[in-house]
Short mmCIF file of C-alpha atoms and ligand atoms in Angstrom, two decimals:
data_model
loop_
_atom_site.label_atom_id
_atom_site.label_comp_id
_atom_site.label_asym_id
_atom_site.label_seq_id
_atom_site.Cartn_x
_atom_site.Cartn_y
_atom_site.Cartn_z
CA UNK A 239 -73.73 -20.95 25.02
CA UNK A 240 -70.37 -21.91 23.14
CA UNK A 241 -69.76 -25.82 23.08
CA UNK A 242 -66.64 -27.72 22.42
CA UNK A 243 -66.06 -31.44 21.62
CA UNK A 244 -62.83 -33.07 23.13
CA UNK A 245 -61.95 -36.70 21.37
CA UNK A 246 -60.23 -38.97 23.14
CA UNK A 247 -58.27 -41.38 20.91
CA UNK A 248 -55.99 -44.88 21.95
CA UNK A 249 -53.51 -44.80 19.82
CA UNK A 250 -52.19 -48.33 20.53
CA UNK A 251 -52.35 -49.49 16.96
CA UNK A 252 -51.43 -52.70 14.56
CA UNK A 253 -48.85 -52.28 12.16
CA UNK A 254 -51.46 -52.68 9.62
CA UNK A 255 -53.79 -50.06 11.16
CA UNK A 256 -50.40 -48.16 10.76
CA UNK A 257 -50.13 -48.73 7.38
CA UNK A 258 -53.40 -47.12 6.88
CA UNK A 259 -53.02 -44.23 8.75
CA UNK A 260 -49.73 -43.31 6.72
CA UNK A 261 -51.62 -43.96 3.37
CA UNK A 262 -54.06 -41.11 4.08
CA UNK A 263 -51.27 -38.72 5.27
CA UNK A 264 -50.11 -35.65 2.79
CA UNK A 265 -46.67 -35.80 1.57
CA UNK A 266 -45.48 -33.38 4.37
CA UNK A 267 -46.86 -35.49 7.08
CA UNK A 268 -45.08 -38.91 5.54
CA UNK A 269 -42.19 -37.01 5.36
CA UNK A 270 -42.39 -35.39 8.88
CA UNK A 271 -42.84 -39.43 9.99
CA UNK A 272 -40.49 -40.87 8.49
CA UNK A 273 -38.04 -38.50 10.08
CA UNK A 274 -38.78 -39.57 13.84
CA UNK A 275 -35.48 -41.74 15.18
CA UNK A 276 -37.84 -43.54 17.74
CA UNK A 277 -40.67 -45.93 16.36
CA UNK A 278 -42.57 -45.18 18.74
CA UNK A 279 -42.73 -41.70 17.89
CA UNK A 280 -43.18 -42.21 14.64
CA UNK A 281 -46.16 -43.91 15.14
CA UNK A 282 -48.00 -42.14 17.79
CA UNK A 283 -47.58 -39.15 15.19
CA UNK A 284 -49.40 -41.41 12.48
CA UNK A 285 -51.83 -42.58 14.32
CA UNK A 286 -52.79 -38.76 16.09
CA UNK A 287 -52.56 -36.95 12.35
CA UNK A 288 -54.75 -39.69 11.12
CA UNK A 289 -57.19 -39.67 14.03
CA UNK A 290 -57.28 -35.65 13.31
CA UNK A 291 -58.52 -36.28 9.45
CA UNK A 292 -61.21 -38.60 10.40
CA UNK A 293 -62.60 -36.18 12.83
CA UNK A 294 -62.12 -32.96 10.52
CA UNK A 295 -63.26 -34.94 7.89
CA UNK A 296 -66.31 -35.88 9.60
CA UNK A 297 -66.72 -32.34 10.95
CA UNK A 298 -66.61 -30.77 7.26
CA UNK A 299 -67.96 -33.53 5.59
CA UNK A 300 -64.75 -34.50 3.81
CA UNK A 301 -62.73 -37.88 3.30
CA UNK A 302 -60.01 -37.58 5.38
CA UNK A 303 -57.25 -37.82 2.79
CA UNK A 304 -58.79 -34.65 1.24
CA UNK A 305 -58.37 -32.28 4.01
CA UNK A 306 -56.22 -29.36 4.18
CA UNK A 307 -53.85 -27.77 6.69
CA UNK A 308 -52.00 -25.18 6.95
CA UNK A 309 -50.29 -23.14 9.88
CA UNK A 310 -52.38 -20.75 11.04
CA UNK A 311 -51.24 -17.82 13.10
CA UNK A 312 -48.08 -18.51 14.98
CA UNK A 313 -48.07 -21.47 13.46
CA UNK A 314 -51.03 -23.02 14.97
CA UNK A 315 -52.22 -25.83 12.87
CA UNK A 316 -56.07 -24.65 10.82
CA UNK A 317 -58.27 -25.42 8.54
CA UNK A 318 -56.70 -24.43 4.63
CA UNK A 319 -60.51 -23.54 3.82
CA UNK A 320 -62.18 -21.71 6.15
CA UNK A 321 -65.74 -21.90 6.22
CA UNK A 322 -67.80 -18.72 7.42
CA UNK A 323 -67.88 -20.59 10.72
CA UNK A 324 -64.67 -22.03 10.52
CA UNK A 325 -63.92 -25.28 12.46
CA UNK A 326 -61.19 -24.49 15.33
CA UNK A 327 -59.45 -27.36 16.51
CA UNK A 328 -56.39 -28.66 18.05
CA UNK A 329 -53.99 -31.83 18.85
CA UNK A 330 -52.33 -33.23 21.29
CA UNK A 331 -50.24 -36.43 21.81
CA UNK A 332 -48.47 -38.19 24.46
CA UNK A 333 -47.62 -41.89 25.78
CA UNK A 334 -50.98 -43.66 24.63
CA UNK A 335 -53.13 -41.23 23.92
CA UNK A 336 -54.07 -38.10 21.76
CA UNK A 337 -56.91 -35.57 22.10
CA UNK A 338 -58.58 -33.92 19.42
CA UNK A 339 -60.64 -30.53 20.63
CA UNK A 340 -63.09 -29.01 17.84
CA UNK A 341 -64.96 -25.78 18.31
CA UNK A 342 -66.89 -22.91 16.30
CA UNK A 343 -66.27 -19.67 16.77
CA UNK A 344 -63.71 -19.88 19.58
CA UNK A 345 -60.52 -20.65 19.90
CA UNK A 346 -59.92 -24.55 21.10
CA UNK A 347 -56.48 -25.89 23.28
CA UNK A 348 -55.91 -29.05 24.33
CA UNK A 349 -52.81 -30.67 26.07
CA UNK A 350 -52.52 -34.12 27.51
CA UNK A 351 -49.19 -35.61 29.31
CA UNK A 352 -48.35 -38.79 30.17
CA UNK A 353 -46.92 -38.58 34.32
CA UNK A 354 -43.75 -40.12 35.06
CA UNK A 355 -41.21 -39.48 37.01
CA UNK A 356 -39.55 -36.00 37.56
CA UNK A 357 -37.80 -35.49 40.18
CA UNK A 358 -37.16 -31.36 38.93
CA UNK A 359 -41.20 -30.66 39.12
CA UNK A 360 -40.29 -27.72 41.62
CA UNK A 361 -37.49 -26.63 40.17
CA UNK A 362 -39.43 -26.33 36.68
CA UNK A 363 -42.65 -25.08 38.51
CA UNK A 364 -40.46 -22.13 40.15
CA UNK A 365 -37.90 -21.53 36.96
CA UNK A 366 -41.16 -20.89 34.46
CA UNK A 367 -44.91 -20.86 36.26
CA UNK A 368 -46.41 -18.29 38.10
CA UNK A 369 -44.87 -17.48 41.94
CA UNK A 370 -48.59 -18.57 43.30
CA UNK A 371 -48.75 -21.55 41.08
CA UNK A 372 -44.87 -22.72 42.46
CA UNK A 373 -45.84 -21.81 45.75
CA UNK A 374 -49.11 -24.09 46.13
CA UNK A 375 -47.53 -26.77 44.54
CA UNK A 376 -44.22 -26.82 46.99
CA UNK A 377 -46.92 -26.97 49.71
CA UNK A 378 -48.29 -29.99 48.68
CA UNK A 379 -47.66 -33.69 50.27
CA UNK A 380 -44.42 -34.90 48.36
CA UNK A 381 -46.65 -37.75 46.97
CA UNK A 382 -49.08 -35.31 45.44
CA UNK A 383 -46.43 -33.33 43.53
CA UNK A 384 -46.16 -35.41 40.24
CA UNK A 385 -49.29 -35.58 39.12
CA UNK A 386 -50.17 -32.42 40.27
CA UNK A 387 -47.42 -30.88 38.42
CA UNK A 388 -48.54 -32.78 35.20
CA UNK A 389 -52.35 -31.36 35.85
CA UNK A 390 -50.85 -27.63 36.22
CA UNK A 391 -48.32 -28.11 33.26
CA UNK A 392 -51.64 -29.46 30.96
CA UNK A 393 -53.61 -26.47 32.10
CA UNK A 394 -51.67 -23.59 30.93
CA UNK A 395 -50.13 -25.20 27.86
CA UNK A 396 -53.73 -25.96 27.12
CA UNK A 397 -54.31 -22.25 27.15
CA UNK A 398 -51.07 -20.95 25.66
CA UNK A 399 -52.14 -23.89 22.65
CA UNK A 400 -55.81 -22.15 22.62
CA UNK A 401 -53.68 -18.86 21.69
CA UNK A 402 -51.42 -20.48 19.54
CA UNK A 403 -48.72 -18.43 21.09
CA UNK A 404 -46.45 -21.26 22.12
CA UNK A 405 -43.69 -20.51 24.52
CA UNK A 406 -44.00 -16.86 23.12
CA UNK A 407 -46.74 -16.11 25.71
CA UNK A 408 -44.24 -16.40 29.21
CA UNK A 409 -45.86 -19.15 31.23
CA UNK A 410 -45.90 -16.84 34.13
CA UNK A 411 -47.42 -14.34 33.11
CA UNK A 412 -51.07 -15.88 33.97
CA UNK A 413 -51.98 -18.45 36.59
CA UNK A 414 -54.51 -21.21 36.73
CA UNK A 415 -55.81 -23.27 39.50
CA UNK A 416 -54.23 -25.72 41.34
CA UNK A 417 -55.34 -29.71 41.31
CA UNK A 418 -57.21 -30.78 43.08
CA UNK A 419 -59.71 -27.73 42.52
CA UNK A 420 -61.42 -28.21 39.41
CA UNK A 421 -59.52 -26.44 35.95
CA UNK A 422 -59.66 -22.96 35.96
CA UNK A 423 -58.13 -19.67 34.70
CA UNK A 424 -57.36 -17.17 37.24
CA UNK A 425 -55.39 -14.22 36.30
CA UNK A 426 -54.30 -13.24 32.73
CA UNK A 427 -53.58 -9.83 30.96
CA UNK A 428 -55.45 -10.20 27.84
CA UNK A 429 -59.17 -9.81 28.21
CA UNK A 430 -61.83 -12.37 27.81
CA UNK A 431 -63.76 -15.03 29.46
CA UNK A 432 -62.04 -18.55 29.13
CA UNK A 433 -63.16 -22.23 29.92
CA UNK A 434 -60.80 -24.57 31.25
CA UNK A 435 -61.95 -28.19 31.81
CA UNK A 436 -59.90 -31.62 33.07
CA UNK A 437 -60.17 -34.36 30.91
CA UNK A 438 -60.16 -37.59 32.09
CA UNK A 439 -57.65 -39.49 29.20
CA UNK A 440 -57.20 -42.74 31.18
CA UNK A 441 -54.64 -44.27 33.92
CA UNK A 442 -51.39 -42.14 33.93
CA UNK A 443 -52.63 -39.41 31.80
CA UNK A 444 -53.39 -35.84 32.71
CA UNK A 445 -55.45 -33.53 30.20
CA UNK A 446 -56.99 -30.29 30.09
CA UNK A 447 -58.74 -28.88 27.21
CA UNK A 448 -59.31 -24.81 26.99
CA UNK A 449 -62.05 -22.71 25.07
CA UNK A 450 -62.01 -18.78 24.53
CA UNK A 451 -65.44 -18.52 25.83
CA UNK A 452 -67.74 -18.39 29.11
CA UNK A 453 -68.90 -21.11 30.30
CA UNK A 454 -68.92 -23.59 27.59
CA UNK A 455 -70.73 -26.87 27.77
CA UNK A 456 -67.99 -29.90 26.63
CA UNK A 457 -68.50 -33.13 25.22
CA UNK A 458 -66.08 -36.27 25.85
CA UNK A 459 -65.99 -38.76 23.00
CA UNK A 460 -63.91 -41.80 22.17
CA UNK A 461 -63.47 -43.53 19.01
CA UNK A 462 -64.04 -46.74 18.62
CA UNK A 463 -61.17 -49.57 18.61
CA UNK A 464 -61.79 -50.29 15.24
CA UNK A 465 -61.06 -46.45 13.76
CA UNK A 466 -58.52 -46.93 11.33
CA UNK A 467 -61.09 -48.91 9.35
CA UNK A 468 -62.94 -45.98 9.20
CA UNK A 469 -60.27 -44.01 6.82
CA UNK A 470 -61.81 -44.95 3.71
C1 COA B 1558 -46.54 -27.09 19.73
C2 COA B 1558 -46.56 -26.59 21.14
C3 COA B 1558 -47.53 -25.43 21.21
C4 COA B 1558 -47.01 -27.74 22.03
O1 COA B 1558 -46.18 -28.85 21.89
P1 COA B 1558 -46.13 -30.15 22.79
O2 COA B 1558 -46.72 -29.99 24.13
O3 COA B 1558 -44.72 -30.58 22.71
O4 COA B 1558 -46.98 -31.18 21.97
P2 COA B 1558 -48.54 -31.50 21.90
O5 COA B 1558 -48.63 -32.93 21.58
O6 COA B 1558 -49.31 -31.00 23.07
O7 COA B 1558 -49.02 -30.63 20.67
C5 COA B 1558 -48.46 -30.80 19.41
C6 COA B 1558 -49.48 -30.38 18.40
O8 COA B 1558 -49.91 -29.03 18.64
C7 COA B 1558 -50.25 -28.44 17.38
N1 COA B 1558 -49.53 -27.16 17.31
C8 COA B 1558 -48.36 -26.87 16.66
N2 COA B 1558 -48.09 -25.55 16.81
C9 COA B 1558 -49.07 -25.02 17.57
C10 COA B 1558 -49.34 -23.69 18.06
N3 COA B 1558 -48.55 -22.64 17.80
N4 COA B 1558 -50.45 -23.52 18.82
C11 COA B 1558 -51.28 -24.54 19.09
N5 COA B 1558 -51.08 -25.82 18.63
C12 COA B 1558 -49.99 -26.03 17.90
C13 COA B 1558 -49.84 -29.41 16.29
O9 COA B 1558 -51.02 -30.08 15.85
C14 COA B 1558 -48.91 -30.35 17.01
O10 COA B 1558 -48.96 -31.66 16.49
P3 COA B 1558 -47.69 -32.25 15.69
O11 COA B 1558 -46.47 -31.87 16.44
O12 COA B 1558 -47.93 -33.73 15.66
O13 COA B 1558 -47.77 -31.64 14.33
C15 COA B 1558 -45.14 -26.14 21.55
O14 COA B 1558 -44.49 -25.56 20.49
C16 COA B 1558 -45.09 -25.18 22.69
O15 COA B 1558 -44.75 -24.04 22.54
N6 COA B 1558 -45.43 -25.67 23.87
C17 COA B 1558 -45.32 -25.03 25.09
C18 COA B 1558 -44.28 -25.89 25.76
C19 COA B 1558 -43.99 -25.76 27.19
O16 COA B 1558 -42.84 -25.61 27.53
N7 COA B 1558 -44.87 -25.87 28.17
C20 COA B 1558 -44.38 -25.90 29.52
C21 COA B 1558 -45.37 -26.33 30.54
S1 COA B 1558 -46.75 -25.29 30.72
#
């Protein structure tokens, strides 16, 4: 049975703990950094690329300042070296939180969102998801919409991230299930047994990590407060 690992990671950091995430960055992540207009940007992007080395780094057996990227196929972030059994992985970032999925042998995608307001959510459910996906969310109560937009919205970009398609794959043209049933794919062209699971990220986050396998057993983790210590 396949198995995936989904990290959960508060990125709420010091400027200190900052400072050491940018120190074990590579000189096109610094640079990517130092180009956000928005602090806050700036440093949720430190603080997810750094969490990402740790883990890699502790996947492979590597410091983290020694590991390298580069973009995979359509540009889908990967391992430089791959290993016969190379580790998949992917990122995601938003409000206070990022997630970190790692797999072998199948392809990993993981998207979390922070909810807030948006007042389109129909209008952006009919202009891009599938017609059944738009329809059961217009038929929910008002006050369910939101979040249940959010849910939907982390669902299939988890997939399309799992593909490393991007927008390139047309969000409509596969459907997945509608919160509150659990995360699940239901109808997509291309073959092959997928694993969709919600990921609980904490208050005012909605997360979904996928796997390009059956039934795949997945394992939540956190790191601890202190990670940044933890760079080396
Ligand atoms: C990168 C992309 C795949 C996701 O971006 P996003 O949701 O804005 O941002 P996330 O935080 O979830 O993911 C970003 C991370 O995904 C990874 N990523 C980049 N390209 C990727 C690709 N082709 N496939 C998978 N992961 C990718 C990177 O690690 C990136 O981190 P970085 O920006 O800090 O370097 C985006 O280009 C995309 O196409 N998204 C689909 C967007 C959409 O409109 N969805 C509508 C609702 S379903």
């Amino acid at each position: 049975m396949s198995a995936a690992t989904i990290w959960v990671v508060d990125l709420a950091l010091s400027e200190r703990q900052l400072d050491r995430c940018a120190a074990i960055l590579d000189p096109s992540e610094r640079d990517r950094a130092g180009r956000f207009l928005r602090p806050a940007d700036r440093a949720r992007y430190l603080a997810s690329h750094a969490a990402l080395r740790l883990i890699l780094g502790e996947e492979t057996g590597t410091a983290p300042v020694g590991i390298r990227l580069a973009a995979g196929m359509s540009g889908k972030p990967a391992l430089a070296c791959a290993a016969s059994e190379p580790v998949e992985f992917n990122l995601s970032h938003s409000g206070r939180r990022a997630l970190i999925g790692i797999a072998r042998g199948a392809a990993v995608g993981v998207d979390v969102e922070a909810i807030r307001p948006l007042p389109d959510a129909l209008r952006i459910a009919r202009a891009h998801f599938a017609a059944d996906e738009a329809a059961g969310l217009a038929a929910l109560p008002p006050r369910a919409i939101e979040a249940a937009f959010f849910s939907l919205w982390t669902r299939k970009e988890a997939v399309v991230k799992a593909l490393g398609t991007g927008l390139a794959l047309p969000l409509d043209r596969f459907s997945v299930s509608l919160p509150p049933l659990p995360a699940r794919l239901l109808r997509m062209a291309e073959p092959g047994p997928w694993t969709l699971a919600d990921i609980e990220a904490g208050p005012g986050h909605a997360a979904t990590l996928a796997l390009r396998a059956p039934d795949a057993a997945i394992c939540r983790r956190t790191l601890p407060v202190d990670w940044p210590d933890r760079l080396g």
